[in-house]
mmCIF file of C-alpha atoms in Angstrom:
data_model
loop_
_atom_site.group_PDB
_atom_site.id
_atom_site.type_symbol
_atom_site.label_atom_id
_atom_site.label_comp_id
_atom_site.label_asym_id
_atom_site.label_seq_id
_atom_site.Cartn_x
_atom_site.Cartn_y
_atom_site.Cartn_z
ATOM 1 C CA UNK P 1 16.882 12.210 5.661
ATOM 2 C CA UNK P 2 16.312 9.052 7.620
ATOM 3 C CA UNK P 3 19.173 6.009 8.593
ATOM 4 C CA UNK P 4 18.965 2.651 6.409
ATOM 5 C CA UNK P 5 17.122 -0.492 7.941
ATOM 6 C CA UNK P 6 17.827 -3.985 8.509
ATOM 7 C CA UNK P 7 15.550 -6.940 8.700
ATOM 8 C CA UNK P 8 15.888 -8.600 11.882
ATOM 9 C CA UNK P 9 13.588 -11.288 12.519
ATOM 10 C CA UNK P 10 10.456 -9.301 11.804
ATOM 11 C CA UNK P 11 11.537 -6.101 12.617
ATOM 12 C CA UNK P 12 13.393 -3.572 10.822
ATOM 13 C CA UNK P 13 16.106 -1.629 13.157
ATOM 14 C CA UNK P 14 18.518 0.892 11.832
ATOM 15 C CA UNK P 15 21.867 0.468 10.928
ATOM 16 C CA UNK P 16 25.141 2.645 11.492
ATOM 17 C CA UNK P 17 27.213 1.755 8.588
ATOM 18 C CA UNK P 18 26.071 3.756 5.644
ATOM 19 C CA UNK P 19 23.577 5.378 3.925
ATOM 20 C CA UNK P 20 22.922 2.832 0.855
ATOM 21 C CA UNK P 21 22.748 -0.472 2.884
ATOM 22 C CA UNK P 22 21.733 -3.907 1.693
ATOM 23 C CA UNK P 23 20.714 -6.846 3.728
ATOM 24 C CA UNK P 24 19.940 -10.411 1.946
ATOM 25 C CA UNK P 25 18.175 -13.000 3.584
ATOM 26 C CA UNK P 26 17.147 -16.014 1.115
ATOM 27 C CA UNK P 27 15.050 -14.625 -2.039
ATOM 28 C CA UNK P 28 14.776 -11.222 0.173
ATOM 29 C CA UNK P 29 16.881 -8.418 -0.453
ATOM 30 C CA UNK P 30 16.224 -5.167 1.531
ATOM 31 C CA UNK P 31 18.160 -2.311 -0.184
ATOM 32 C CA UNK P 32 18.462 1.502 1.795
ATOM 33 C CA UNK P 33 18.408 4.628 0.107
ATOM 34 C CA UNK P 34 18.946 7.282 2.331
ATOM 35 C CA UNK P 35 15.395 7.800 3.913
ATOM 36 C CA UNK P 36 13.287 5.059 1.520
ATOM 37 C CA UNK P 37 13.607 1.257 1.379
ATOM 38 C CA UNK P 38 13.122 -0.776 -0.871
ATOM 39 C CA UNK P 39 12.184 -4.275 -0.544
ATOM 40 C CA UNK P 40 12.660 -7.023 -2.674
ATOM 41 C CA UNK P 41 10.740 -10.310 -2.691
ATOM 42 C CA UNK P 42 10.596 -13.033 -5.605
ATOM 43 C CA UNK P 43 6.926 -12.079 -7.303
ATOM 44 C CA UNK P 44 6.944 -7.896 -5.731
ATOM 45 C CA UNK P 45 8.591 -4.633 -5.136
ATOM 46 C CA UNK P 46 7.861 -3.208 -2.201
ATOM 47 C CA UNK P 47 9.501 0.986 -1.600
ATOM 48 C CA UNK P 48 8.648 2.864 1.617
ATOM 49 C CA UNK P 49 9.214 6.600 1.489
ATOM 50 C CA UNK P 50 8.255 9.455 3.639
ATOM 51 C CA UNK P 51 7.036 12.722 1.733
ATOM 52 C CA UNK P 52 6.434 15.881 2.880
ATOM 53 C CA UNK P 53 2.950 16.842 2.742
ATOM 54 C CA UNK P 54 1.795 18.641 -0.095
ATOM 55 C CA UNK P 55 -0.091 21.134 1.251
ATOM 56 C CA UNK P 56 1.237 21.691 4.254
ATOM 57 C CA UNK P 57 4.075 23.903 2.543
ATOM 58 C CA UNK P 58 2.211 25.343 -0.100
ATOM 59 C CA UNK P 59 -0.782 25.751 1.179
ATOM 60 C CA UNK P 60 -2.020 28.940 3.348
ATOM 61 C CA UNK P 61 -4.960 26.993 3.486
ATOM 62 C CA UNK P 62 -3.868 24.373 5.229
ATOM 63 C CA UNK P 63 -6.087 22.923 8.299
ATOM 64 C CA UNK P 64 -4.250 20.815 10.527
ATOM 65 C CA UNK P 65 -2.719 17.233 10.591
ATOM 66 C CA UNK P 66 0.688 15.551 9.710
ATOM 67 C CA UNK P 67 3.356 17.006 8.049
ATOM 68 C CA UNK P 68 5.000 13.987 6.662
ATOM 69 C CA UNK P 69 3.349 10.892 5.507
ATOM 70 C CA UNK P 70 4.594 7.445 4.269
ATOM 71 C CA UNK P 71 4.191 6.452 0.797
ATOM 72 C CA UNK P 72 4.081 3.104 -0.096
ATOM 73 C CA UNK P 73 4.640 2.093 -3.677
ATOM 74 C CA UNK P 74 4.221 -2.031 -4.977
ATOM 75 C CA UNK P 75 5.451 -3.254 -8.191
ATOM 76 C CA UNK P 76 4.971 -6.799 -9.956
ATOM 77 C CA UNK P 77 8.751 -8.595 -10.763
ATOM 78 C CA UNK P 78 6.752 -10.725 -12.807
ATOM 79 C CA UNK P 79 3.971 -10.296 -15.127
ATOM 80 C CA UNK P 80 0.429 -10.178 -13.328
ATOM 81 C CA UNK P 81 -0.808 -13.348 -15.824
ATOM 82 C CA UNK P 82 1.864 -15.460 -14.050
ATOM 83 C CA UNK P 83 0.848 -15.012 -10.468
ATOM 84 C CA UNK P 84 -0.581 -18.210 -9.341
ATOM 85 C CA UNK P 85 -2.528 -16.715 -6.234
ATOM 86 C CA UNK P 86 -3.651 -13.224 -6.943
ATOM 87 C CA UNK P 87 -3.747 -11.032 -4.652
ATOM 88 C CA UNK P 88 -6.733 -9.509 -2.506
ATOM 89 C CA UNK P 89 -6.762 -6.965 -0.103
ATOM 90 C CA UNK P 90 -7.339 -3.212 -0.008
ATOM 91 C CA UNK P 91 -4.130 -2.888 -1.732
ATOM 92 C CA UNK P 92 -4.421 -6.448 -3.475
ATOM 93 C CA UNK P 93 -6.860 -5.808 -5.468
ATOM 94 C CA UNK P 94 -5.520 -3.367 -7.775
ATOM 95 C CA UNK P 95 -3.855 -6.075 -8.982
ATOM 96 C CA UNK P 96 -6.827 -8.004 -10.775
ATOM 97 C CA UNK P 97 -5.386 -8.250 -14.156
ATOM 98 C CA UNK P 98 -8.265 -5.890 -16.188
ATOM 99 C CA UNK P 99 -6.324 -2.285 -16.448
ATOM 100 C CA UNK P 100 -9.222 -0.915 -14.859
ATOM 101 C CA UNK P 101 -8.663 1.273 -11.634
ATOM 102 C CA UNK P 102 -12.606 1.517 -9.287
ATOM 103 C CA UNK P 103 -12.703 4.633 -7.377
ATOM 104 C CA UNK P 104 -14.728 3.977 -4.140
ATOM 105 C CA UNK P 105 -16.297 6.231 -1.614
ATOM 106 C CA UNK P 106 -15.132 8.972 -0.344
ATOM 107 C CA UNK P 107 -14.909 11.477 2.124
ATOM 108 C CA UNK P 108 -15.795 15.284 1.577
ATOM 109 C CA UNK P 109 -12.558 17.592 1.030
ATOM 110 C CA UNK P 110 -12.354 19.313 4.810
ATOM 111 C CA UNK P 111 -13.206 22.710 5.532
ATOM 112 C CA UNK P 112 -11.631 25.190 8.176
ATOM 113 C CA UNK P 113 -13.648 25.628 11.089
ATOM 114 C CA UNK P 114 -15.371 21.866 10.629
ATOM 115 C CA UNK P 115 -15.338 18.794 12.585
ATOM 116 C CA UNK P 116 -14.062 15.814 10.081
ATOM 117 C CA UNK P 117 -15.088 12.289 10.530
ATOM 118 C CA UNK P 118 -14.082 9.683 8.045
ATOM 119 C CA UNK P 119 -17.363 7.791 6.902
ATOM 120 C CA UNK P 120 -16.400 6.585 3.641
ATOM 121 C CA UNK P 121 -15.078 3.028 3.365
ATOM 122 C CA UNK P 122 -14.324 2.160 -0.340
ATOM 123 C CA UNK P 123 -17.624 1.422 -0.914
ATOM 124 C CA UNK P 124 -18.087 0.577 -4.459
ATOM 125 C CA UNK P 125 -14.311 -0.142 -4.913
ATOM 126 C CA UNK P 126 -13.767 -3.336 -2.655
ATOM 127 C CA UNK P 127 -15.288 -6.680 -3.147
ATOM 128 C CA UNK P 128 -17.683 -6.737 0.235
ATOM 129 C CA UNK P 129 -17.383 -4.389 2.888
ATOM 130 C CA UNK P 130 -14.833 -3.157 5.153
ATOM 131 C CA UNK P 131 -15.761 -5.412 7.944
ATOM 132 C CA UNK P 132 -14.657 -8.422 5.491
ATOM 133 C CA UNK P 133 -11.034 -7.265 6.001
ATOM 134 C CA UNK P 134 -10.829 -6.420 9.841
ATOM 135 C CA UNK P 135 -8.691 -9.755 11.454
ATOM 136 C CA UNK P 136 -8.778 -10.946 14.893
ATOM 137 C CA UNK P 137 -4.811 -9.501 15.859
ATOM 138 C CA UNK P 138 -1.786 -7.539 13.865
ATOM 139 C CA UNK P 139 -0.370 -10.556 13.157
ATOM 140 C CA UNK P 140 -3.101 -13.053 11.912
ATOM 141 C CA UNK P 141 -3.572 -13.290 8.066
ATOM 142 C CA UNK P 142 -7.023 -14.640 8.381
ATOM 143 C CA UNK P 143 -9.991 -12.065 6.663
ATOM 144 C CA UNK P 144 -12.908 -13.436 4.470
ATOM 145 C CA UNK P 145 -10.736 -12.593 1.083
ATOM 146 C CA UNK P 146 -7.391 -13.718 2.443
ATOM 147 C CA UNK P 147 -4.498 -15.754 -0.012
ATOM 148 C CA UNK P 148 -2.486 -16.498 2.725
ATOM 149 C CA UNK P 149 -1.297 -20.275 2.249
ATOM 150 C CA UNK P 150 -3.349 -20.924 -0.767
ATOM 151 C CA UNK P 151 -2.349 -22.483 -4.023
ATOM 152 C CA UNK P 152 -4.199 -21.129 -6.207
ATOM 153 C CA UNK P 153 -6.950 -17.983 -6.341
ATOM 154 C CA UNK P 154 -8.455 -16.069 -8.751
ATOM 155 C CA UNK P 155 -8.290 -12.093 -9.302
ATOM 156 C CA UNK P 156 -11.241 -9.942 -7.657
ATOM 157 C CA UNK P 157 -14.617 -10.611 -9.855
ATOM 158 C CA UNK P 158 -15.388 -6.783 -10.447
ATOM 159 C CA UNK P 159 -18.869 -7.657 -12.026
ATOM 160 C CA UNK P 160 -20.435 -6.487 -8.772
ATOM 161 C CA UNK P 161 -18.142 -3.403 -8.193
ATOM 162 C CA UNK P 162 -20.718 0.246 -8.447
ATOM 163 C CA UNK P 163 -17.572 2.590 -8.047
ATOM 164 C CA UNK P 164 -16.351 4.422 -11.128
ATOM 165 C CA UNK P 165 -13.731 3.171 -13.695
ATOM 166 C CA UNK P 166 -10.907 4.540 -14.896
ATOM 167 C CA UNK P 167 -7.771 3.946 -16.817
ATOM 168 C CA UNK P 168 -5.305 2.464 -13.659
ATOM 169 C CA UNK P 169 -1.699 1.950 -13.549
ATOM 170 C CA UNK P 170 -2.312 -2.081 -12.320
ATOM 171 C CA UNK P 171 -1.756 -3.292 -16.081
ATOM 172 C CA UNK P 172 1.484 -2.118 -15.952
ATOM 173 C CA UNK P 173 2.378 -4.147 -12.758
ATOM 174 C CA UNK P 174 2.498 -1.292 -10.619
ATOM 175 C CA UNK P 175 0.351 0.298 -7.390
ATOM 176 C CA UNK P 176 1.088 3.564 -5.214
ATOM 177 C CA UNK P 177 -0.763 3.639 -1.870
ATOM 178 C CA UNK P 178 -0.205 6.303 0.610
ATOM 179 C CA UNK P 179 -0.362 6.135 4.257
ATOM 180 C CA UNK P 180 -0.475 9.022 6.842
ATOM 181 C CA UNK P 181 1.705 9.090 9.593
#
């Protein structure tokens, strides 16, 4: 298990005082449970968990790389036709209103004994290409698609999109996106 969080400034340090914590700070409410977080803003859910890795314990199989990775799950508190700005993004864009999930490029499964390089960018999924959402610093919110400060914007126009579609989960205001750590 991990130790609860608390949002401090713009960091989250760990707290001593109990396993289920909750901090508040204006319309933000960050809420503990045990290892995961969940974070709550006006419009979205955020939850942060780490997971074991499948196939590291079940696998004989299994090649080489983390054992744990971080999932990251994101869930509308309002319904998607009320959003004002929509939002964009790698992750964003799942949210485009339609139902309709766009698998992108992808890498071939790995195989023992051979050197892996990640070529495959989305292509086919995203609106542009992945050098349309590289910004200048960790902190700047500037990319050719960004919402940041606007008013108003339209979902994703998927008119243009090659990658397959499928039945997705983003008409039912949710998203799960995992990251490796």
């Amino acid at each position: 298990g991990g130790r609860p969080f608390k949002l401090v400034g713009l960091a989250l340090t760990p707290l001593r005082d109990g396993p289920k914590n909750r901090q508040e700070c204006g319309e933000v409410v960050l809420q503990a449970n045990y290892s995961s977080v969940l974070l709550s803003l006006p419009e979205w859910n955020v939850t942060i968990s780490p997971m074991a890795v499948p196939s590291y314990d079940y696998q004989k199989n299994w090649l080489s790389g983390p054992k744990v990775r971080l999932d990251l799950g994101f869930s509308l508190r309002v319904p998607e036709e009320s959003l004002q700005v929509a939002p964009h993004g790698i992750i964003g864009q799942s949210f485009d209103g339609d139902g309709i999930g766009i698998s992108g490029a992808r890498d071939p499964a790995p195989r023992a004994g051979a050197h892996l390089s990640t070529t495959a960018m989305a292509e086919g999924a995203i609106e542009g290409s992945w050098r349309d959402y590289v910004m200048a610093s960790e902190y700047d919110t500037a990319f050719k698609f960004s919402r940041f400060g606007a008013a108003f914007a339209a979902p994703r126009n998927t008119t243009a999109l090659t990658g397959e579609r499928i039945r997705s989960l983003a008409n039912t205001g949710s998203a799960m996106a995992t990251e490796k750590y």
